Coordinates of C-alpha atoms (C1' of nucleotides) in Angstrom, one line a residue:
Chain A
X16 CA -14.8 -12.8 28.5
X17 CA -16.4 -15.2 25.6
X18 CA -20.0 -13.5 26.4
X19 CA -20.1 -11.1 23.4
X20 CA -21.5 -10.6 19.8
X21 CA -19.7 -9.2 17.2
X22 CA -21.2 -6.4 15.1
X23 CA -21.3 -8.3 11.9
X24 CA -23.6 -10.9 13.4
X25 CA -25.7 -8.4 15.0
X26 CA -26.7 -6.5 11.7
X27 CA -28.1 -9.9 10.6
X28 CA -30.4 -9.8 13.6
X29 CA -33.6 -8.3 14.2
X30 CA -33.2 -5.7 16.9
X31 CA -36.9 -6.6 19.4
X32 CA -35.1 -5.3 22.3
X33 CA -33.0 -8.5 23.2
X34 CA -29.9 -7.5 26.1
X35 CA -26.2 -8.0 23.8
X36 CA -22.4 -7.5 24.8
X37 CA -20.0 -5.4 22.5
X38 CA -16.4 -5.5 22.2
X39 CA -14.8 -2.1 20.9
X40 CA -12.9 0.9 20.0
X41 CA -14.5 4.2 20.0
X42 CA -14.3 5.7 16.3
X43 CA -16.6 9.0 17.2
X44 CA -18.5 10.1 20.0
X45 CA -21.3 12.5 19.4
X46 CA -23.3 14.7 21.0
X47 CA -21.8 12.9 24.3
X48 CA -24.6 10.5 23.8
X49 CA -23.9 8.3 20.3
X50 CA -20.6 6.0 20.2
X51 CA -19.8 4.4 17.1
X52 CA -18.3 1.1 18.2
X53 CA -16.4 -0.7 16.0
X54 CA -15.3 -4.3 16.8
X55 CA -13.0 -5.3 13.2
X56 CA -15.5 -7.8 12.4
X57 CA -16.9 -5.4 10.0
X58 CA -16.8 -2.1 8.3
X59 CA -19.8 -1.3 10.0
X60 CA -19.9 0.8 12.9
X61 CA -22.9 0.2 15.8
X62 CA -23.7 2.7 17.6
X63 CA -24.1 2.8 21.4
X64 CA -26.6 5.4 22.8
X65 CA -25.8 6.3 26.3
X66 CA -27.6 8.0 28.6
X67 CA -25.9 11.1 29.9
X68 CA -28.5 11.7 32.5
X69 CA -27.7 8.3 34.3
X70 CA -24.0 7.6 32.9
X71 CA -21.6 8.8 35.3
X72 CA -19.7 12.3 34.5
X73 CA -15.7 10.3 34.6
X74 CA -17.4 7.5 32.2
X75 CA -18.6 10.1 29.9
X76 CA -15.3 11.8 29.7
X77 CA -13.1 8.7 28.7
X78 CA -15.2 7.7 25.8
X79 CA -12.5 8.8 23.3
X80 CA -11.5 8.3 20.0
X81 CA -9.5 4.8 20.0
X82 CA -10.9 3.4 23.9
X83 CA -11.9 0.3 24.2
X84 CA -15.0 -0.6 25.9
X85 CA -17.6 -3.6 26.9
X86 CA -20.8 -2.1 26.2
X87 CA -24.6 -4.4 27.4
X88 CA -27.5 -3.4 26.9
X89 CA -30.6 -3.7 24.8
X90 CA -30.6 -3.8 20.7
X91 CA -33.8 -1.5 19.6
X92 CA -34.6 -0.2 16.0
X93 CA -32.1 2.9 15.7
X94 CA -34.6 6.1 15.7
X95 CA -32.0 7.9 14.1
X96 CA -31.6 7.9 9.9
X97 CA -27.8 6.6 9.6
X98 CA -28.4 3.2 10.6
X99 CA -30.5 0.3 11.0
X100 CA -30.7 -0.5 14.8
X101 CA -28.7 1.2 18.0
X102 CA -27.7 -0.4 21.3
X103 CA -29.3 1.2 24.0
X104 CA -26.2 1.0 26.7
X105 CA -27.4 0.0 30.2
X106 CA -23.3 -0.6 31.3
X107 CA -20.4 0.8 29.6
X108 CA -17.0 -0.7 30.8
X109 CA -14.0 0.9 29.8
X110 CA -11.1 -1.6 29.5
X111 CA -8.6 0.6 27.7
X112 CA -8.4 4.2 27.7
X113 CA -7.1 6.0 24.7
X114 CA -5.9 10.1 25.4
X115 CA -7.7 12.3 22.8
X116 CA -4.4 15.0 23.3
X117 CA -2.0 12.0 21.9
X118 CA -4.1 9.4 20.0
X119 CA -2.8 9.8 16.2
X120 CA -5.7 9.1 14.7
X121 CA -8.4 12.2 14.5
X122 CA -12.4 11.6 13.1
X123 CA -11.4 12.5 9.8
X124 CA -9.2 12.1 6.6
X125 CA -5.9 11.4 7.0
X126 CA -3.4 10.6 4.4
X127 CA -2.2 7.1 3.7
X128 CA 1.9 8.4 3.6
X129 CA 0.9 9.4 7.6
X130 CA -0.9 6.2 8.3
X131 CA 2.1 4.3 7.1
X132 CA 4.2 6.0 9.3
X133 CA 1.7 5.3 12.2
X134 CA 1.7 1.6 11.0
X135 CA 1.0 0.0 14.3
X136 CA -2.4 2.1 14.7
X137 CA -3.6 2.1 10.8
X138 CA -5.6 -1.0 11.4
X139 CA -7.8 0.8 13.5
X140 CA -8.6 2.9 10.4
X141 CA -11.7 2.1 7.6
X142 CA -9.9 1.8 5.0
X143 CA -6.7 -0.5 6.0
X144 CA -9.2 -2.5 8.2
X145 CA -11.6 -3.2 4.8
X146 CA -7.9 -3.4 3.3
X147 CA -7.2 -6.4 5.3
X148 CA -10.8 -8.2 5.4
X149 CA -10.4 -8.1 1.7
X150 CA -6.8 -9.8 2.0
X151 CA -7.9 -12.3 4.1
X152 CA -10.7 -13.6 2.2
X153 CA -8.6 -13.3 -1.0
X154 CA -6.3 -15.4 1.2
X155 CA -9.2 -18.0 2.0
X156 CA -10.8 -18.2 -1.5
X157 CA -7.1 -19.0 -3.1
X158 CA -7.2 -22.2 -0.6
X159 CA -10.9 -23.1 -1.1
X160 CA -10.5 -23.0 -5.0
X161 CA -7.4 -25.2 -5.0
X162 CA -8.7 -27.7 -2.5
X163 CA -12.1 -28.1 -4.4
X164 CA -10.3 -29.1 -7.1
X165 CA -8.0 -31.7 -5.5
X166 CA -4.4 -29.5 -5.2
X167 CA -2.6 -30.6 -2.2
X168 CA -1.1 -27.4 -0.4
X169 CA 2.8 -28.2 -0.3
X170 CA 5.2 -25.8 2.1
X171 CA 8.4 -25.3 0.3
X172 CA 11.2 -24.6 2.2
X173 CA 12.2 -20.7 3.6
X174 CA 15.3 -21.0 4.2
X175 CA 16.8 -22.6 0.8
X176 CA 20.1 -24.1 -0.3
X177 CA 19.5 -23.7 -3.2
X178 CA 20.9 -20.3 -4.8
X179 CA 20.1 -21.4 -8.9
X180 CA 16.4 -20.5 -9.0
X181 CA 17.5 -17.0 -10.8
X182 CA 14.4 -15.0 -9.5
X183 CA 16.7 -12.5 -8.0
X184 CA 18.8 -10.9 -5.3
X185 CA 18.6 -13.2 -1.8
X186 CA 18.7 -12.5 1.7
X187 CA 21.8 -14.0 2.8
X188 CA 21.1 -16.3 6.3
X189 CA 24.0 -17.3 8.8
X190 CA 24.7 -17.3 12.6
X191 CA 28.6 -16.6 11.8
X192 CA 29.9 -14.0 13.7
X193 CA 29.8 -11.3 11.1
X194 CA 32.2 -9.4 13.2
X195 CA 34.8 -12.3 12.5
X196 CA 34.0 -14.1 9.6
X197 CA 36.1 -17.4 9.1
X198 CA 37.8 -18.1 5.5
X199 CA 39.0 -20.6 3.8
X200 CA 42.9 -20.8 2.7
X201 CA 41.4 -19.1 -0.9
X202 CA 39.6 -16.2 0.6
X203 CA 36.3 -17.2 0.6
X204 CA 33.8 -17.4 3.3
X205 CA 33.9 -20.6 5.1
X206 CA 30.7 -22.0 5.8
X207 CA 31.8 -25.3 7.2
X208 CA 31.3 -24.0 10.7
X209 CA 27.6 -22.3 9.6
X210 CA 24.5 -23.6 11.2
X211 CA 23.8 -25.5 8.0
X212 CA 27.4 -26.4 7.6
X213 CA 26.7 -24.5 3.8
X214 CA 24.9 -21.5 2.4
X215 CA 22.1 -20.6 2.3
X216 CA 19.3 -17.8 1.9
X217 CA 15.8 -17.1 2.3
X218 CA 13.8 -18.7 -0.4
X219 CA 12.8 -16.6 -3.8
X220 CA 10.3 -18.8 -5.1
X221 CA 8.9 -22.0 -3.8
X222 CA 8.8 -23.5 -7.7
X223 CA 11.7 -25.8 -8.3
X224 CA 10.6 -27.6 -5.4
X225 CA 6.8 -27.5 -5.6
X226 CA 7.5 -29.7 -9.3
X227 CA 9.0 -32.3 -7.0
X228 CA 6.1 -32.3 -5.3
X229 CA 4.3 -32.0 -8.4
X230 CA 5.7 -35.2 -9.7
X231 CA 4.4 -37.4 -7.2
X232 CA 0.9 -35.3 -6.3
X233 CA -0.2 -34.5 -9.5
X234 CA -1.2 -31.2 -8.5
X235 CA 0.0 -29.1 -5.4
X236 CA 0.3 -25.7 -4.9
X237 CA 2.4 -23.2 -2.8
X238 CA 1.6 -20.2 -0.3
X239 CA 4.1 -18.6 1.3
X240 CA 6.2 -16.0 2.0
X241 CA 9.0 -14.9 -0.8
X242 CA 11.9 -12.6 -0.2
X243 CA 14.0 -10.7 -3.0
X244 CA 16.9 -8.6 -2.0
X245 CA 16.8 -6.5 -4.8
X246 CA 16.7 -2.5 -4.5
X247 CA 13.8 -2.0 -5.9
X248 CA 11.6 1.4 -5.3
X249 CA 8.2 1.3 -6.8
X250 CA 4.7 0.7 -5.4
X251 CA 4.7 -2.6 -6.9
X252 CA 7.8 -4.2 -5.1
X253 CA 8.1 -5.8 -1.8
X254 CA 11.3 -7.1 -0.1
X255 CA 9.1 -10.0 2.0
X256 CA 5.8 -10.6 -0.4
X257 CA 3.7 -13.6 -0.3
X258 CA 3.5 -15.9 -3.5
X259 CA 1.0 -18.2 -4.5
X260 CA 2.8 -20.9 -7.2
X261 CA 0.7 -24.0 -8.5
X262 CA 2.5 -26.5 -10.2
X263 CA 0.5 -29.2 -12.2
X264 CA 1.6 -32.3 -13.7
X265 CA 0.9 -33.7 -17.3
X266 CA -0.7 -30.3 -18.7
X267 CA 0.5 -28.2 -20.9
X268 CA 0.8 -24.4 -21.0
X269 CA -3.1 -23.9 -21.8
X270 CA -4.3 -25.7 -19.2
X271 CA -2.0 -23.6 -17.0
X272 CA -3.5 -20.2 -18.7
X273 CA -6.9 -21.9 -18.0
X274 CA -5.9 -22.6 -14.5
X275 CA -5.0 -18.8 -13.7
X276 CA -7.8 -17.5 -15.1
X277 CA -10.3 -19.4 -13.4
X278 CA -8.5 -18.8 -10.7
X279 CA -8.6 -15.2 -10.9
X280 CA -12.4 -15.3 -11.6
X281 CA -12.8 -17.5 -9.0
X282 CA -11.4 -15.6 -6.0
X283 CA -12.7 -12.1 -7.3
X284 CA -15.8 -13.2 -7.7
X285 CA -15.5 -14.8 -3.7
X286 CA -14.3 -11.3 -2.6
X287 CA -17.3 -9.3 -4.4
X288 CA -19.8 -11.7 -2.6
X289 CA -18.1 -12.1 0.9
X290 CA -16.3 -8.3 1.0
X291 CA -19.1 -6.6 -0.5
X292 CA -19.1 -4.1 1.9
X293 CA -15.3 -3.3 2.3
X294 CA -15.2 -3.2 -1.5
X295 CA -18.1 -1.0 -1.7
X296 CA -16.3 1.7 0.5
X297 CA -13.1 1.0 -1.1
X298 CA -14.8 2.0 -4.5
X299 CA -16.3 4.7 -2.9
X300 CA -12.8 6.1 -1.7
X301 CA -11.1 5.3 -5.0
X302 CA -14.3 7.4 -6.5
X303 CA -13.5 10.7 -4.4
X304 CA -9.5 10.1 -4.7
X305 CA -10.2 10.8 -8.2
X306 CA -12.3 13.2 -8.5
X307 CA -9.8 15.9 -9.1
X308 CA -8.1 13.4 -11.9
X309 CA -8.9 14.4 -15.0
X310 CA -11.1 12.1 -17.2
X311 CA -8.5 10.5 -19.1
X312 CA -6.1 10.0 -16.1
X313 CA -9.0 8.0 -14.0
X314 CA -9.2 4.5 -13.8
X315 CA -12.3 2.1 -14.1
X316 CA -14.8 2.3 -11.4
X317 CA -13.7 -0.8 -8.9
X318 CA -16.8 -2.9 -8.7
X319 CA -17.1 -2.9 -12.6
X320 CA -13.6 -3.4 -12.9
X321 CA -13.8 -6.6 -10.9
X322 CA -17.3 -8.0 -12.2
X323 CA -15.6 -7.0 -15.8
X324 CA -13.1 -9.9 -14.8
X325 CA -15.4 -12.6 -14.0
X326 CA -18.1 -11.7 -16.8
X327 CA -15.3 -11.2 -19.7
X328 CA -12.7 -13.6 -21.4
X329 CA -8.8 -12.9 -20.8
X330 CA -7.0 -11.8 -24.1
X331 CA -4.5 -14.2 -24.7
X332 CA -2.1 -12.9 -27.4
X333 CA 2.2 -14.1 -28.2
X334 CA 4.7 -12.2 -27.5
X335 CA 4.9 -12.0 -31.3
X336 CA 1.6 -10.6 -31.6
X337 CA 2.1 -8.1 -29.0
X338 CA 5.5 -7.3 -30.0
X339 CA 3.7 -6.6 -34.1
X340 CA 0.7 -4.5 -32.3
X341 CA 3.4 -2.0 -30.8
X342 CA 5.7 -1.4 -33.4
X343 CA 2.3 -0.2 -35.3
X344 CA 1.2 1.6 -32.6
X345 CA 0.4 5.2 -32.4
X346 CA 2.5 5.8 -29.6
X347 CA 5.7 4.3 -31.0
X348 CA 5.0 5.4 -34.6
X349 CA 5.2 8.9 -32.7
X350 CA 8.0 8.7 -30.9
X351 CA 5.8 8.7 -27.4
X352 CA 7.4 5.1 -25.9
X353 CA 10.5 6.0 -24.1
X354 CA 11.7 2.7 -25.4
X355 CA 10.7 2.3 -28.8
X356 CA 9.4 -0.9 -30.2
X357 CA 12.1 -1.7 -32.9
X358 CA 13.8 -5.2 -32.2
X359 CA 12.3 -8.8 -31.9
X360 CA 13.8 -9.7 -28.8
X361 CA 13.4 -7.1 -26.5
X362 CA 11.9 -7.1 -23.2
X363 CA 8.5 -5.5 -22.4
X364 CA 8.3 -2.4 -20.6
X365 CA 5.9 -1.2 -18.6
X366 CA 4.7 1.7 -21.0
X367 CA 4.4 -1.3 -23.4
X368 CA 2.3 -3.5 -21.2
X369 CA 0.0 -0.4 -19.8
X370 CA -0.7 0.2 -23.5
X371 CA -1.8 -3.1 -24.8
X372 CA -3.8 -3.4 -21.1
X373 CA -5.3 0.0 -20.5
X374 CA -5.5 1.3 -24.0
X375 CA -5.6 -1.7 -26.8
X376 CA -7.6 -4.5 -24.8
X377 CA -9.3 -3.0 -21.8
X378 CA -9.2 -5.9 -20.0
X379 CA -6.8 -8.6 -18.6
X380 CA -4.3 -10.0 -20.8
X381 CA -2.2 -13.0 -21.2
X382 CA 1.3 -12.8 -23.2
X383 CA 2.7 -15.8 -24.7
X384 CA 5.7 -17.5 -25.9
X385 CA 8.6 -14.8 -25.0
X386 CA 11.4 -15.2 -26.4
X387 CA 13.9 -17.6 -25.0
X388 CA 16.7 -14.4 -24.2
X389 CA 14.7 -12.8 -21.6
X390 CA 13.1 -16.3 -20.0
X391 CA 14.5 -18.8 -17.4
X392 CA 16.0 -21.7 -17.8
X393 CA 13.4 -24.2 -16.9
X394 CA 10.9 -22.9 -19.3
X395 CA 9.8 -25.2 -22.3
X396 CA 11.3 -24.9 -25.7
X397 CA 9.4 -24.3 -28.3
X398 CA 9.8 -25.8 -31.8
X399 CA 10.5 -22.8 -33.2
X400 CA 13.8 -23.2 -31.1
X401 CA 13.6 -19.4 -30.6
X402 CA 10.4 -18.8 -27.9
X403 CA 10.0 -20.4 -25.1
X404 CA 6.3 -21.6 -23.6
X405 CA 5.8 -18.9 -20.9
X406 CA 2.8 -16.9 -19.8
X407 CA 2.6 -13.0 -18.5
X408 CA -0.8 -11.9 -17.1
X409 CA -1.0 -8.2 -17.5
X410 CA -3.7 -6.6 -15.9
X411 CA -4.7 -2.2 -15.4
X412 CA -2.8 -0.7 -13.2
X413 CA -0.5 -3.4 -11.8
X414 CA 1.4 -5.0 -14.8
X415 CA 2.0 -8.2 -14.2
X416 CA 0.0 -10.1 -12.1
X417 CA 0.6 -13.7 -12.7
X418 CA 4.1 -15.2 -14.2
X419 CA 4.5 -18.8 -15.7
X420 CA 5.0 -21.4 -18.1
X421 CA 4.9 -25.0 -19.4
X422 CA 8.5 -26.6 -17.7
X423 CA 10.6 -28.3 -19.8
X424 CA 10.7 -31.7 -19.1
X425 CA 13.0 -33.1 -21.7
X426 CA 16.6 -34.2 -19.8
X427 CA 18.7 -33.3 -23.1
X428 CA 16.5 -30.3 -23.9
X429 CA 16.8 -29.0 -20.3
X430 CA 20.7 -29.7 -19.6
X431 CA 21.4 -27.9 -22.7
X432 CA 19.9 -24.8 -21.5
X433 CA 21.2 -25.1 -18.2
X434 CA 24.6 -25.0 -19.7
X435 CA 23.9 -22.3 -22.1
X436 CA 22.8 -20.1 -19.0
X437 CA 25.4 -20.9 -16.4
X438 CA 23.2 -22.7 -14.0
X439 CA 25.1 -24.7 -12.0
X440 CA 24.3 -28.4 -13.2
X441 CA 26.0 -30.7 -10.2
X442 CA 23.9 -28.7 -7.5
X443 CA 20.7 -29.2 -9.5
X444 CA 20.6 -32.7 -9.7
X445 CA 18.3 -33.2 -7.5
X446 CA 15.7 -30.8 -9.5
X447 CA 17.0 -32.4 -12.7
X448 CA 15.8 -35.7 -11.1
X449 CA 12.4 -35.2 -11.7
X450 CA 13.3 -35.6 -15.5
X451 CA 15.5 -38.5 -15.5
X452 CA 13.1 -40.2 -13.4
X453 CA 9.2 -40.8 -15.1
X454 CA 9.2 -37.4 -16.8
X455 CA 5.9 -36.1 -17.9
X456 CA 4.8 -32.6 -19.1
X457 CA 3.8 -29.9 -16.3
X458 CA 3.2 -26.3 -15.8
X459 CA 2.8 -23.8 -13.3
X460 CA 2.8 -20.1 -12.5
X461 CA 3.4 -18.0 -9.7
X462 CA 0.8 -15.3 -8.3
X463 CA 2.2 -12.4 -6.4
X464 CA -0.9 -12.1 -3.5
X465 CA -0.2 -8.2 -2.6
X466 CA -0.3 -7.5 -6.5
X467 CA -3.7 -9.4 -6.1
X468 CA -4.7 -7.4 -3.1
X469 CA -3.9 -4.0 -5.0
X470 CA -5.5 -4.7 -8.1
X471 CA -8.6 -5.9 -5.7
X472 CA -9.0 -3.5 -3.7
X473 CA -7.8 -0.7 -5.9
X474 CA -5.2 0.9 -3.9
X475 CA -2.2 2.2 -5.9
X476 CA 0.6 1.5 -3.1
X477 CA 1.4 -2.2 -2.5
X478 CA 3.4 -1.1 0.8
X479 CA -0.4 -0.2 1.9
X480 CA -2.0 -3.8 1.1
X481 CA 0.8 -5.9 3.5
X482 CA 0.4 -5.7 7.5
X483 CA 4.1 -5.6 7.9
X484 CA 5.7 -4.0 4.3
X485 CA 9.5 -4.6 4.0
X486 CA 11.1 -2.6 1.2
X487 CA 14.7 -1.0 1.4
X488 CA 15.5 0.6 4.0
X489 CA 12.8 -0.2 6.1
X490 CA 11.7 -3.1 8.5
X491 CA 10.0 -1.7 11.2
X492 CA 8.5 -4.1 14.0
Chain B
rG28 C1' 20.4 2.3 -8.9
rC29 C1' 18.4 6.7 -12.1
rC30 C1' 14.9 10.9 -12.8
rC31 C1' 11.1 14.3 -11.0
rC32 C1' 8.3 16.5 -7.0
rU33 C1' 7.3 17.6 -1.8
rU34 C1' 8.8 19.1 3.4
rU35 C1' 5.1 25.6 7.0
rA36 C1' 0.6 24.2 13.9
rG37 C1' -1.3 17.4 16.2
rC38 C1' -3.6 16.4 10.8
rU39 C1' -4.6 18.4 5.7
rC40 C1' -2.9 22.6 3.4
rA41 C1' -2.5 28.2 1.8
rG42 C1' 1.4 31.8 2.0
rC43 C1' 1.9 36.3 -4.9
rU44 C1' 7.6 39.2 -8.5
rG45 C1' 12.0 38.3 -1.3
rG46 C1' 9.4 43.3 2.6
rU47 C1' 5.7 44.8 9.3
rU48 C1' 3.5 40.6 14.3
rA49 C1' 3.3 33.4 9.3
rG50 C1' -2.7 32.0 8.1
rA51 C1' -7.2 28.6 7.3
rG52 C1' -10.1 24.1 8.0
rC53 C1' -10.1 20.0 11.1
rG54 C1' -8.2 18.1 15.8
rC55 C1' -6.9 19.1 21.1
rC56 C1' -8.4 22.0 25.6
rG57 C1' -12.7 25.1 27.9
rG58 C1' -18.0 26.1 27.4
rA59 C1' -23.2 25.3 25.2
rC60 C1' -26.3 21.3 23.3
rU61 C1' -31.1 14.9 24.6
rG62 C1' -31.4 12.2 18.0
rU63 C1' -26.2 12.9 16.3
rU64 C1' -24.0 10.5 11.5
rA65 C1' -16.1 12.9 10.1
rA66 C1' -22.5 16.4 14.7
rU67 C1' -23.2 21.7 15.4
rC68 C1' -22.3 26.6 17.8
rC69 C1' -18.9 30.0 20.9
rG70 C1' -13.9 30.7 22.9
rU71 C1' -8.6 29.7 24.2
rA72 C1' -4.0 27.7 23.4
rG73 C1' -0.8 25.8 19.7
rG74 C1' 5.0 27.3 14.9
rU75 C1' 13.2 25.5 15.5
rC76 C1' 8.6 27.4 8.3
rC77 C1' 13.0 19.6 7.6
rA78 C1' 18.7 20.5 8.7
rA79 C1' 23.3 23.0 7.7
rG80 C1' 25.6 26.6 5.0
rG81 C1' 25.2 30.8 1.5
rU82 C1' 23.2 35.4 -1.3
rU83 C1' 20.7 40.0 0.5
rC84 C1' 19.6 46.1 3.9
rA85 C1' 15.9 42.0 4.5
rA86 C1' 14.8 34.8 3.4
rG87 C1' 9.1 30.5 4.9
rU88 C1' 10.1 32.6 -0.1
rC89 C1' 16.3 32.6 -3.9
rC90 C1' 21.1 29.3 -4.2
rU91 C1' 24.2 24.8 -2.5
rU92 C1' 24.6 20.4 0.2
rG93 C1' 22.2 16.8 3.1
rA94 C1' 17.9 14.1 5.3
rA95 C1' 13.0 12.3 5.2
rG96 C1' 8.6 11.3 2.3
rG97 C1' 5.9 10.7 -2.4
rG98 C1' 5.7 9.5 -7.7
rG99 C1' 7.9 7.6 -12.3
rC100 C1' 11.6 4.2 -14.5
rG101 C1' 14.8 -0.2 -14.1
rC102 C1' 14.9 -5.4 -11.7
rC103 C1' 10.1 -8.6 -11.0
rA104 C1' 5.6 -11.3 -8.6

RNA sequence: GCCCCUUUAGCUCAGCUGGUUAGAGCGCCGGACUGUUAAUCCGUAGGUCCAAGGUUCAAGUCCUUGAAGGGGCGCCA
């Protein structure tokens, strides 16, 4: 079964007539003589001439949309127009038929709200199948840029004991009989008899424990799955999401805007050279999907969009800075902002963000030193005692793309907040450790990956840039 | 959780101020075709107009409720 050649080696060959095996599905079959075989490897179909005259009539008749086949024969220069060489088939072998009357997916457009509901059979589609060649080298580049620069990649835990790291609702985890759940003389849930003899849920962030690791590595990093229980319906939020979070000691909160940003450049520019084709059809279908748009409601062509992120500086403004450029704005002197821009303090929304991105800077930018209100707890003072040293990175169309700060390391500093914000002290002590035990200034951020994805590949639903989304309501396979 | 929109053939959609037998393109099926590129050409079949209730002489069309899907907002990555 090993004796085959993927397509995306093949296109790097020069076709002199050598005999090669493919492995495919049929996307088209034309003329009952051209198959366009694809085998996943890339977004390139090859197409398979057969010869009617010699192929048997029941072969003929089950190259359908979706089979899979084995097809040998020799590679020649194609001698039609739409492609660079052809593979002459001297065998076809049908391993998998696939009926035409009941196979979802026709030879033409279909919409991404019916693929989504065909989720098991969307890979088999262009776009999801650049979709996910994209993801994975985003995925591979995020590894390769920490590792060449000495991060150690540190698995927190999934299933976490901890419930005080604030990020949000969790996904409760026990094997008590839910049916029958014990209590405890006071009317509380008695975990005693729990698998884990406590509670716990899956994790929300990886961070509290990647700065243990952190304190001993230097610099690690995290990339794993994350789970939020929170009811949230947009195309940005995913109940089960993967989160990349570095956490480096003895830097400070430049070095950790410095760290994103190279990251950022670093694994768009991978994608642009290593998914140049997937991105080039992804642009393409972004291109036609807004044609009907009008001018002002379309966004940046994709390619530029992402070369404009490797070529140009972030825009790192504070919190104080942005909060100054909106209350001036046109928009808010108008009355346009459904929040209006009034009080120091308040939280960003997303009409605020999309305005300083999309309209004021045109480019990625970095928000500093929030105030302390509307920041966790482990987040570094600032002398001003009223902002804290945390970092946003806002980029078009997504929001926020990239959350962190510098951590506060000072035991008195950090205990005081704690206190202030009802985090539960005894439980922590192992995370408050780290600071009574050779302190040392550190920073870190966390990355959502599927945000990455959509802003890479320009689709506008995240639901459409995970294999398996998870969102309320749903959990299919 | 809140607000808005959508639901008509397998898919994508049209269907006017309520009025005869609900349409198109693509797909499927049948036929033609040896250089096609979502092939093309000819033909056939295919509908619980999301569901329930209501208004009306008459409802795909109007009203109410519900369901599913989409978008925006909030929570955030």
């Amino acid at each position: 079964m090993n004796k085959k050649t993927r397509i995306t080696r093949l296109l790097k060959s020069t076709p002199d007539g050598q005999i090669v095996t493919v492995k495919g599905w049929v996307r088209t079959f034309r003329n009952n003589q051209f198959i366009a075989l694809n085998d996943g490897s890339t977004i390139v179909n090859l197409q398979v001439v057969v010869d009617r005259e010699t192929l048997p009539e029941d072969i003929l008749k089950r190259i359908t949309p979706g089979a899979a086949l084995i097809a040998t024969g020799k590679l020649i220069e194609s001698q039609g127009h739409g492609q660079a060489m052809e593979l002459v088939a001297a065998e076809i072998l049908i391993t998998g038929d696939s009926n035409a009357d009941t196979y979802p997916l026709q030879p033409k457009r279909h919409s991404l709200e019916f693929l989504r509901k065909n989720g098991h059979l969307r890979f088999r589609t262009q776009t999801f199948g650049a979709i996910f060649r994209i993801r994975h080298h985003l995925a591979y580049a995020i590894h390769k840029f920490f590792n060449d620069r000495g991060f150690f990649y540190l698995n927190t835990p999934i299933i976490t004991g901890s419930d005080a790291e604030g990020a949000g609702e969790m996904f409760r985890l026990t094997t008590l009989d839910l049916n029958n759940v014990p209590k405890t003389d006071d009317g509380h849930v008695d975990y005693s008899n729990d698998f884990f003899a406590k509670e716990t849920n899956l994790t929300v962030s990886g961070q509290l424990e990647a700065e243990l690791g952190a304190m001993a590595l230097s610099n690690v990093y995290t990339f794993g799955p994350t789970f939020r229980a929170e009811n949230s319906n947009t195309t940005r939020h995913l109940a089960e999401f993967w989160m990349v979070e570095p956490e480096i000691a003895f830097s400070d909160l430049d070095d950790d805007m410095d760290l994103a940003e190279n990251m950022l450049q670093y694994v768009i520019g991978y994608v642009l050279e290593h998914g140049k084709l997937d991105l080039e059809f992804l642009a393409k279908r972004l291109e036609n999907e807004e044609k009907n748009k009008p001018q002002n409601e379309r966004s940046f062509p994709l390619l530029e969009k992402l070369q404009g992120i490797i070529d140009d500086k972030f825009e790192r403004i504070t919190y104080t800075e942005a909060f100054n450029i909106l209350r001036n704005s046109k928009p808010n002197k108008k009355g346009k902002f459904a929040y209006p821009v009034e009080e120091w303090g308040m939280d960003l929304q997303s009409e605020h963000e999309r305005f300083l991105v999309e309209k004021k800077f045109k480019k990625p930018v970095i928000i500093t030193d929030y105030p302390k209100g509307i920041k966790a707890f482990y987040m570094r003072m600032n002398d001003d005692g009223k902002t804290v040293a945390a970092m946003d990175i806002l980029v078009p169309g997504i929001g926020e793309l990239v959350g962190g700060s510098q951590r506060e390391e000072r035991l008195d500093v950090l205990h005081d907040r704690m206190k202030e914000m009802n985090i539960p002290i005894e439980e922590m002590q192992w995370y408050l450790d780290t600071r009574v035990y050779g302190s040392c200034p550190h920073a870190g951020f966390g990355l959502g990956f599927e945000r990455l994805v959509l802003f890479v590949t320009g689709m506008t639903n995240i639901r459409d840039v995970i294999p398996f989304p998870r969102f309320p309501g749903s959990a299919e396979f």
